[in-house]
PDB file of C-alpha atoms in Angstrom:
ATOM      1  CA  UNK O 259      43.251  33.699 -18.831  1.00 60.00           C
ATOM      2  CA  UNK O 260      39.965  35.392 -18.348  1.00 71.00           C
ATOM      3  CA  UNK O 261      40.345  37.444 -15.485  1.00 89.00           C
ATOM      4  CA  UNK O 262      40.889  41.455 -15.430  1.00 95.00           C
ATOM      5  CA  UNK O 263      42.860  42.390 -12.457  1.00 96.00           C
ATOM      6  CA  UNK O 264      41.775  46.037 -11.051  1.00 97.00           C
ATOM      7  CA  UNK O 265      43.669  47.817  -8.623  1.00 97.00           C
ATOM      8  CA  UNK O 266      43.761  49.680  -6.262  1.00 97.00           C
ATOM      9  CA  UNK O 267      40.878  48.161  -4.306  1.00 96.00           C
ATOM     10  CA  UNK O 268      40.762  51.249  -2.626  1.00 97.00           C
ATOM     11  CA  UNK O 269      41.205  55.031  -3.296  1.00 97.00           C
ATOM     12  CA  UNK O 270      41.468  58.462  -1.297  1.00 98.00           C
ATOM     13  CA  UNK O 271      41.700  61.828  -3.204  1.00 98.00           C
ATOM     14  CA  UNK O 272      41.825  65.123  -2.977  1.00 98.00           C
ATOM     15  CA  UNK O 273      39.436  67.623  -4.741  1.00 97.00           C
ATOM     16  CA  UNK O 274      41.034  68.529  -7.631  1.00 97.00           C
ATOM     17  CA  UNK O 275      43.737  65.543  -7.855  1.00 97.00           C
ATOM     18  CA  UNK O 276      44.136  63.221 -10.238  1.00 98.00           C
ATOM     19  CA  UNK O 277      42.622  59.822  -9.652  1.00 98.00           C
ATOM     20  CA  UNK O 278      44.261  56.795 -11.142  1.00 98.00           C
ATOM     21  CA  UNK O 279      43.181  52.515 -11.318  1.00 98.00           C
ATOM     22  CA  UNK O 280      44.373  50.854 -12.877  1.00 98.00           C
ATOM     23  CA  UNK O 281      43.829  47.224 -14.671  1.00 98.00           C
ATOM     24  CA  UNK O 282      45.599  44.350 -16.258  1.00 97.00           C
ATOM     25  CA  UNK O 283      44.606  41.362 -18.525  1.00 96.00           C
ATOM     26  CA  UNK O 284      45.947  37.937 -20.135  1.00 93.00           C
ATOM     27  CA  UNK O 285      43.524  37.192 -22.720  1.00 92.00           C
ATOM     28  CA  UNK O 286      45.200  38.584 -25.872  1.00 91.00           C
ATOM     29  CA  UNK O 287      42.121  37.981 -27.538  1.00 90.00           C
ATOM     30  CA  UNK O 288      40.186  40.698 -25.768  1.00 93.00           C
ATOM     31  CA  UNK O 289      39.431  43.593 -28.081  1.00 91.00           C
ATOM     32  CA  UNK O 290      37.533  46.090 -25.838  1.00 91.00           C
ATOM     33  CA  UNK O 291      37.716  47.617 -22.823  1.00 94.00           C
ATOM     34  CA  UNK O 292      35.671  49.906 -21.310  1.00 94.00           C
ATOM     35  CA  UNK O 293      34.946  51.671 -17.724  1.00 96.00           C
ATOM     36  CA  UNK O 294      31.966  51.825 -15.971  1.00 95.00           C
ATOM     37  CA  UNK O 295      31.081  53.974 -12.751  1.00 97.00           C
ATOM     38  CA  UNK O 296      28.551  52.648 -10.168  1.00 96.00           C
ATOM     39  CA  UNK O 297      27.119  54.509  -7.489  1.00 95.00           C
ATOM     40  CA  UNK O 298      25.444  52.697  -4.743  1.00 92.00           C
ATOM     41  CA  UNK O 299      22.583  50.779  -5.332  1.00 90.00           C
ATOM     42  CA  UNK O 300      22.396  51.598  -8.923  1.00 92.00           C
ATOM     43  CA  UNK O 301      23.737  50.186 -12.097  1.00 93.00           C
ATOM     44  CA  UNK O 302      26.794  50.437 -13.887  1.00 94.00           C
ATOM     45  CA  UNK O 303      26.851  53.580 -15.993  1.00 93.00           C
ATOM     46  CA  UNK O 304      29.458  53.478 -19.343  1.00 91.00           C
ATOM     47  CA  UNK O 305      32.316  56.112 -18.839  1.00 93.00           C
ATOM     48  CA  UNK O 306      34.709  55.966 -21.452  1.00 93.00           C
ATOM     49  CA  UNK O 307      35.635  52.751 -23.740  1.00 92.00           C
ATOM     50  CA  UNK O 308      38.812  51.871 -25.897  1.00 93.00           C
ATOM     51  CA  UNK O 309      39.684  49.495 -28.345  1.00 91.00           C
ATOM     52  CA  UNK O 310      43.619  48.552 -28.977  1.00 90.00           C
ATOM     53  CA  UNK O 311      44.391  50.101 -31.992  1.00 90.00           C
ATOM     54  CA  UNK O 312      44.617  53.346 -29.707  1.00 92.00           C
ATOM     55  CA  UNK O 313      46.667  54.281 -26.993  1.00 94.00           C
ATOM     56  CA  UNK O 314      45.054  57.204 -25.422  1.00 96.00           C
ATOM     57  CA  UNK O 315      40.976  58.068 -25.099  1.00 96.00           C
ATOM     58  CA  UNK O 316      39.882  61.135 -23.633  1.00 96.00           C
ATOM     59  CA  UNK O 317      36.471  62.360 -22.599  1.00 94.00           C
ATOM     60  CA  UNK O 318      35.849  65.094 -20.731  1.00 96.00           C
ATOM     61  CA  UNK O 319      37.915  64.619 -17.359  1.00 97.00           C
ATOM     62  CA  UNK O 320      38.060  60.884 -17.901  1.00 97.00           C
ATOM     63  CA  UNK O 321      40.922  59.281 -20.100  1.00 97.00           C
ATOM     64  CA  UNK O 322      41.727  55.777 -21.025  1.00 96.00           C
ATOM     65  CA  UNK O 323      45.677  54.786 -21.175  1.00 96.00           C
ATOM     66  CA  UNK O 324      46.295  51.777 -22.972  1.00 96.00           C
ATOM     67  CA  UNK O 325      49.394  49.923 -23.174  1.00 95.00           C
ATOM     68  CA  UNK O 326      49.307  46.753 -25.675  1.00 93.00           C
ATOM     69  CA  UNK O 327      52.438  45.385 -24.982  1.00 93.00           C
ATOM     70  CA  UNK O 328      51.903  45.666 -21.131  1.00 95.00           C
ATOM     71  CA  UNK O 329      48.386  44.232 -21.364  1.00 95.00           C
ATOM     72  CA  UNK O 330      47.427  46.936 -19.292  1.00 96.00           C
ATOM     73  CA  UNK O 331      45.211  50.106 -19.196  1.00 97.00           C
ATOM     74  CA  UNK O 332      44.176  52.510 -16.820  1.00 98.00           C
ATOM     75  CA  UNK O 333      41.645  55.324 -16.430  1.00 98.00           C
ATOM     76  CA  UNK O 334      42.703  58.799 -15.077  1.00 98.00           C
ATOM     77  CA  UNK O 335      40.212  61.157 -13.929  1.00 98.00           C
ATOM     78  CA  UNK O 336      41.505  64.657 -14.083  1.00 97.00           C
ATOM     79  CA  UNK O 337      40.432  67.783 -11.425  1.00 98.00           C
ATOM     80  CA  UNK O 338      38.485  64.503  -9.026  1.00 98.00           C
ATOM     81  CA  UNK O 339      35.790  66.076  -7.662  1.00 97.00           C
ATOM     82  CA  UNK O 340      33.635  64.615  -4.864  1.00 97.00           C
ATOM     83  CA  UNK O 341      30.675  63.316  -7.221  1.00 97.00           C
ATOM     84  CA  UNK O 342      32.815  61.035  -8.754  1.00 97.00           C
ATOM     85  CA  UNK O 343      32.998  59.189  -5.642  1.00 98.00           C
ATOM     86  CA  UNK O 344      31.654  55.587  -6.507  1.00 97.00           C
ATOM     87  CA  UNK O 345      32.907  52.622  -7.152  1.00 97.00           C
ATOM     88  CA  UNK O 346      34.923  52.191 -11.065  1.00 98.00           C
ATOM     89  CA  UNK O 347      35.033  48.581 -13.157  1.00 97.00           C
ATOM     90  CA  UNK O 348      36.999  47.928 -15.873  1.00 97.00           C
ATOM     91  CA  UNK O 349      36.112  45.521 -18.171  1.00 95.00           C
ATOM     92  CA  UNK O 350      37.720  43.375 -21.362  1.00 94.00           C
ATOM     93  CA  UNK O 351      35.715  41.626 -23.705  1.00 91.00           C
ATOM     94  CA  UNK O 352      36.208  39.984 -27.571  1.00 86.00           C
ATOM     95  CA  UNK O 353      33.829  42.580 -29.170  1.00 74.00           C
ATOM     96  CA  UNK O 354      32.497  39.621 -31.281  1.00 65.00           C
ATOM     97  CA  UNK O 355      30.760  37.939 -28.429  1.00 68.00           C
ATOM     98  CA  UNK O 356      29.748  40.184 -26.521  1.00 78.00           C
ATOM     99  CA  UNK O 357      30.645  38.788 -23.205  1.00 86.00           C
ATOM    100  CA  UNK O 358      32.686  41.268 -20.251  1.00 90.00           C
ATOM    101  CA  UNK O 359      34.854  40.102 -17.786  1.00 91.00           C
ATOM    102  CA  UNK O 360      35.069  42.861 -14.919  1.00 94.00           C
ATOM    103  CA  UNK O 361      37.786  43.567 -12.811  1.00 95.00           C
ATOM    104  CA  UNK O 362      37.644  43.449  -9.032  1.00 95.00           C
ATOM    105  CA  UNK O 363      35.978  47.327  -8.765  1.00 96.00           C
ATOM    106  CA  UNK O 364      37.836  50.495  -6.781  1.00 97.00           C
ATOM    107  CA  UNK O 365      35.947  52.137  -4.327  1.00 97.00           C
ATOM    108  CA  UNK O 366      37.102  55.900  -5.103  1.00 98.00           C
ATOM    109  CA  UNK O 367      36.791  58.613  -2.317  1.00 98.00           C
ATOM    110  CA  UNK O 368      36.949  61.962  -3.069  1.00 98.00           C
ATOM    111  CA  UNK O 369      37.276  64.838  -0.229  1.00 97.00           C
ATOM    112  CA  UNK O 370      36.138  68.070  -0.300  1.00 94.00           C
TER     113      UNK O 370
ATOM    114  CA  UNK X  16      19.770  57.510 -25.741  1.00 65.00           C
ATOM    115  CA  UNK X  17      20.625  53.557 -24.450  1.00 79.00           C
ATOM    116  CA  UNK X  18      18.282  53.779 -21.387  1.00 91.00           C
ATOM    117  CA  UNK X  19      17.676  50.278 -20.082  1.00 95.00           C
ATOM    118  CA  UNK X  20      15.133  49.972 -17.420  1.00 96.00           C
ATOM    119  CA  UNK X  21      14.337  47.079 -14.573  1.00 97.00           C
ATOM    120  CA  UNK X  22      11.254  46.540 -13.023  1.00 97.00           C
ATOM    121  CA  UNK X  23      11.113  45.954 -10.094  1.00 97.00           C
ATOM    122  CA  UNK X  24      13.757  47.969  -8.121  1.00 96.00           C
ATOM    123  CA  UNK X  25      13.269  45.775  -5.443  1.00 96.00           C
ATOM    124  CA  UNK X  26      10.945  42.719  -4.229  1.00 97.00           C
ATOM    125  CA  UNK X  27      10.530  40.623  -1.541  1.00 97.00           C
ATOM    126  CA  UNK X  28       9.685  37.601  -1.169  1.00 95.00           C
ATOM    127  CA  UNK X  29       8.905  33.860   0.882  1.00 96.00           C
ATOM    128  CA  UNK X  30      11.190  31.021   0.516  1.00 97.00           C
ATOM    129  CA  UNK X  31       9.607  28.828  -2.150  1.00 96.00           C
ATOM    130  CA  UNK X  32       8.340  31.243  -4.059  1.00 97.00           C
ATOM    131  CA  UNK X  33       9.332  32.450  -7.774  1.00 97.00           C
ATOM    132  CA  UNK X  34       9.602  35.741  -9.088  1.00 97.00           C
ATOM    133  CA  UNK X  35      10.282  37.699 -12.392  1.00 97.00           C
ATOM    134  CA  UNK X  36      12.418  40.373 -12.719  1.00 97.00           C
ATOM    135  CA  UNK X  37      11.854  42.108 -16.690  1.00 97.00           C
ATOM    136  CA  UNK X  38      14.989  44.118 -18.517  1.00 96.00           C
ATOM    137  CA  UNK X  39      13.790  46.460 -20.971  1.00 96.00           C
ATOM    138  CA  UNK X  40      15.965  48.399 -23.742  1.00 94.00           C
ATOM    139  CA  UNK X  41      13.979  51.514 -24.028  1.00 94.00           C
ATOM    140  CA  UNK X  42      15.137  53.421 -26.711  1.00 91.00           C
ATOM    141  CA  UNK X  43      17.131  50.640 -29.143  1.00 92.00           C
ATOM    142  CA  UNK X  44      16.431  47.505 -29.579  1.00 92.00           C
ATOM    143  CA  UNK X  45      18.585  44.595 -28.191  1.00 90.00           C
ATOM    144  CA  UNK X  46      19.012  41.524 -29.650  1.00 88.00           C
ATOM    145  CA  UNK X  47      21.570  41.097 -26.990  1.00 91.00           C
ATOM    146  CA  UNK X  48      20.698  41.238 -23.300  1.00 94.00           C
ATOM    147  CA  UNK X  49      23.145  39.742 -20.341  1.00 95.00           C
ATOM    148  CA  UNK X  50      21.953  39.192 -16.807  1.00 96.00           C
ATOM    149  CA  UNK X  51      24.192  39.663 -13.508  1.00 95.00           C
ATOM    150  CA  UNK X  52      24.385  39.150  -9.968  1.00 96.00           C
ATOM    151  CA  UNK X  53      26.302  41.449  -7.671  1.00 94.00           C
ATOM    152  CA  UNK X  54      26.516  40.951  -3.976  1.00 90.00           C
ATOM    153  CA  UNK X  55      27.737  44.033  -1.573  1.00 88.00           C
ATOM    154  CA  UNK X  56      30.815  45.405  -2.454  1.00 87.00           C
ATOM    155  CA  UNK X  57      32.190  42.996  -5.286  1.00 91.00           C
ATOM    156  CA  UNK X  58      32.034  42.347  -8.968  1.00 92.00           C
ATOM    157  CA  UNK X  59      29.486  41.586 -11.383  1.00 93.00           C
ATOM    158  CA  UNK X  60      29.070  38.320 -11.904  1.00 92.00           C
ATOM    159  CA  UNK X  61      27.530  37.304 -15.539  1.00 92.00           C
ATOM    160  CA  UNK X  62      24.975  34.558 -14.839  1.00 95.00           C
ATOM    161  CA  UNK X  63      23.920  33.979 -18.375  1.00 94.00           C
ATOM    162  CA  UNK X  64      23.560  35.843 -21.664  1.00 93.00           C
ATOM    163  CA  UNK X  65      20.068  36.432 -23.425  1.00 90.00           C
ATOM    164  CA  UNK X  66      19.187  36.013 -27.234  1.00 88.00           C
ATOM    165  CA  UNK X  67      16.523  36.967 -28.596  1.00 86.00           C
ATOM    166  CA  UNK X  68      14.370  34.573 -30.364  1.00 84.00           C
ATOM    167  CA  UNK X  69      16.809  31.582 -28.997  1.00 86.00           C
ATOM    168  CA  UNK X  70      17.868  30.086 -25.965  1.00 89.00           C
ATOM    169  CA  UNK X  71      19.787  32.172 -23.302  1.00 92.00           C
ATOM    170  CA  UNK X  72      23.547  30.669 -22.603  1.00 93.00           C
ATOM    171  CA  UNK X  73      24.131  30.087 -19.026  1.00 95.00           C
ATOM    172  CA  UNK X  74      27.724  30.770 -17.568  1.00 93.00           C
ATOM    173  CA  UNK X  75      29.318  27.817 -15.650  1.00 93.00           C
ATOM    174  CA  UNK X  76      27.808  26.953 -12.066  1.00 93.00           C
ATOM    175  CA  UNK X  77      24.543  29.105 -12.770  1.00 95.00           C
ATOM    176  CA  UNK X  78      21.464  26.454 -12.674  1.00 94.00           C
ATOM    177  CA  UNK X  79      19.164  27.035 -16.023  1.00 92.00           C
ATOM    178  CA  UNK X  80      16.295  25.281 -14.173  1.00 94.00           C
ATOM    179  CA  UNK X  81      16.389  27.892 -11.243  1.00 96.00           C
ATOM    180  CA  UNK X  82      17.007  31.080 -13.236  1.00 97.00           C
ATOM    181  CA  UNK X  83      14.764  31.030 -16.202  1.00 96.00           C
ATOM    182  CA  UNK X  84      15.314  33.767 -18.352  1.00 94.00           C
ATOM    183  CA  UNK X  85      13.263  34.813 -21.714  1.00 91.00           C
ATOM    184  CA  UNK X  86      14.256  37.215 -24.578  1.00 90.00           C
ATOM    185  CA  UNK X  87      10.458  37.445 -26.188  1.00 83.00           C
ATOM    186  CA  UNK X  88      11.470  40.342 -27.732  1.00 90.00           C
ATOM    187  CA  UNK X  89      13.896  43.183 -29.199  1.00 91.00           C
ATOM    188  CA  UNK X  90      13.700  45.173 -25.964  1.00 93.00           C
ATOM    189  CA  UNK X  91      12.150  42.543 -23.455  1.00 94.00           C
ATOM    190  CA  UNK X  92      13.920  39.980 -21.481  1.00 94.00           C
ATOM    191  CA  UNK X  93      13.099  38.086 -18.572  1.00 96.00           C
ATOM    192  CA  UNK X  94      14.727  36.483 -15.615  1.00 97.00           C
ATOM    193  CA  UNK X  95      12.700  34.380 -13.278  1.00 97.00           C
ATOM    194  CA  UNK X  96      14.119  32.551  -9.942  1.00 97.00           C
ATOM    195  CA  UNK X  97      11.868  29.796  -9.274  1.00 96.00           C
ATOM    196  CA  UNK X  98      11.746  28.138  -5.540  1.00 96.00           C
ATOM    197  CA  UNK X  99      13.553  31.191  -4.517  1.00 96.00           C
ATOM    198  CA  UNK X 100      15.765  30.496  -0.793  1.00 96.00           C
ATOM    199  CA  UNK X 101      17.499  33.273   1.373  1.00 95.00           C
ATOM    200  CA  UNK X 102      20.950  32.825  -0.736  1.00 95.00           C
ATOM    201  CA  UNK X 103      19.248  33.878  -3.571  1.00 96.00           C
ATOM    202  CA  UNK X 104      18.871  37.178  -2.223  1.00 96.00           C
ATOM    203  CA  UNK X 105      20.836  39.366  -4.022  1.00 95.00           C
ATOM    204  CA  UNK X 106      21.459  42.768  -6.528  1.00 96.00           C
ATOM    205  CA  UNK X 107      20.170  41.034 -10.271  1.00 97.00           C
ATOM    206  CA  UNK X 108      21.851  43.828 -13.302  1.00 97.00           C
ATOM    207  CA  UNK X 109      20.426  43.511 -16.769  1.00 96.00           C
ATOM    208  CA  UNK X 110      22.880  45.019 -19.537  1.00 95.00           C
ATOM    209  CA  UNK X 111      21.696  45.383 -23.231  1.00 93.00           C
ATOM    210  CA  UNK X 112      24.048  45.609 -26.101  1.00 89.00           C
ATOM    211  CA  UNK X 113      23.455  48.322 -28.465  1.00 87.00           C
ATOM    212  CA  UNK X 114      25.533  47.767 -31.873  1.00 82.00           C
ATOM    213  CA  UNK X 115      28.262  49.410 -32.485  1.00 77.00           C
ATOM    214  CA  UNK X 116      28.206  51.429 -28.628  1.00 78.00           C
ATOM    215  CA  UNK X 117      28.505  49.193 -26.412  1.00 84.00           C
ATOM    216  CA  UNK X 118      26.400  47.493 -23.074  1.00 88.00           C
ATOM    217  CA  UNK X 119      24.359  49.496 -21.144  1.00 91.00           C
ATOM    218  CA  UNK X 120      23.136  48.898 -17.797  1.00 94.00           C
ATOM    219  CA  UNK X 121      19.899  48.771 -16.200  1.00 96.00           C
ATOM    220  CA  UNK X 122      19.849  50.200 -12.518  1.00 95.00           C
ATOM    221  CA  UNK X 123      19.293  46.787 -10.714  1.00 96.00           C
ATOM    222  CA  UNK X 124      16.852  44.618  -9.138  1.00 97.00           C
ATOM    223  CA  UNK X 125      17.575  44.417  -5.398  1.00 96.00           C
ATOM    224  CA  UNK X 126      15.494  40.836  -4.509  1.00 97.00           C
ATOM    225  CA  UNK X 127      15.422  39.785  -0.629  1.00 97.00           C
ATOM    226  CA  UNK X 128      13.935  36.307  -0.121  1.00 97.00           C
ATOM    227  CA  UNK X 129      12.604  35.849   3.418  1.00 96.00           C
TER     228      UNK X 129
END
């Protein structure tokens, strides 16, 4: 019930693709869900975050896909470029405690 | 803003020994603080979560007597691994919660116990 399950584990891109992980949840008590990027040897750094009274989030190159029903949402990052290669956690939480569970973590490649 | 800071980056120490490992929110104040443990290439793992002006909540399977943590303040807390041994030797992560944003992450502790 508490787990987030994060996939792929692993991911190759291109410059310029499109760069998708995706994640999945039980707990329909979770009310927030945000990505984090971590390079190695450093912390987690906040990306983007959603709660589920939207579907879609975008910032920048980086947008959240949320599907309620599905208890699923994914982040896309748009025109990849090789400094976004790091490693990307989602994370669900019930805003009122304060507590994350993280997903698994995808290692994402991006070549030149 | 939401710049959390650890100090230090890294330590190292002797089996038996205890060290202290401090989480500061530099630029909010936290009444909030969560500490985690990552080893190479997996998750974080939340060990306990820190309240200021109370005691910190441990997660199951994480030994209060061994990892003694502190929340003194608005933008201090402390984590402390007493009688430290090799398998403690690990990546420690504060996080802070800042209201209405969201938890922000410190860049890590990196503690080898020889």
């Amino acid at each position: 019930q508490q787990q987030v399950k994060q996939s792929p584990q692993s991911l190759i891109v291109q410059k310029g693709g499109i760069s998708i992980i995706n994640c999945a949840y039980e707990n329909t008590a979770f009310d927030y869900f945000p990505w984090y990027q971590q390079f190695p040897g450093k912390g987690p750094a906040l990306l983007i975050a959603i709660r589920p009274d939207v579907s879609e989030k975008k910032e920048g190159r980086f947008t959240i896909s949320f599907n309620k029903s599905a208890k699923q949402f994914s982040l896309h990052i748009m025109d990849s470029q090789p400094g976004d290669s790091a490693t990307y956690f989602c994370a669900a939480g019930v805003d009122s405690s304060y507590k994350l569970i993280f997903g698994s973590g995808t290692r994402l490649l991006v070549r030149p | 803003g939401a710049v959390v800071s650890q100090h230090p980056s890294w330590v190292i120490c002797k089996s038996g020994t205890s060290v202290k490992i401090e989480c500061r929110s530099l630029d909010f104040q936290a009444t909030t603080m969560f500490w985690y443990r990552q080893f190479p290439k997996q998750s974080l793992m939340l060990m306990a979560t820190s309240n200021e002006g109370s005691k910190a909540t441990y997660e199951q399977g994480v030994e209060k007597d061994k990892f003694l943590i502190n929340h003194a303040s608005l933008t201090l807390s402390t984590l402390t691994v007493t009688s430290a041994h090799p398998e403690d030797s690990s990546f420690y992560i504060c996080s802070a919660r800042r209201e209405a944003s969201g938890q922000y992450f410190g860049p890590g502790t990196r503690l080898t116990v020889t």
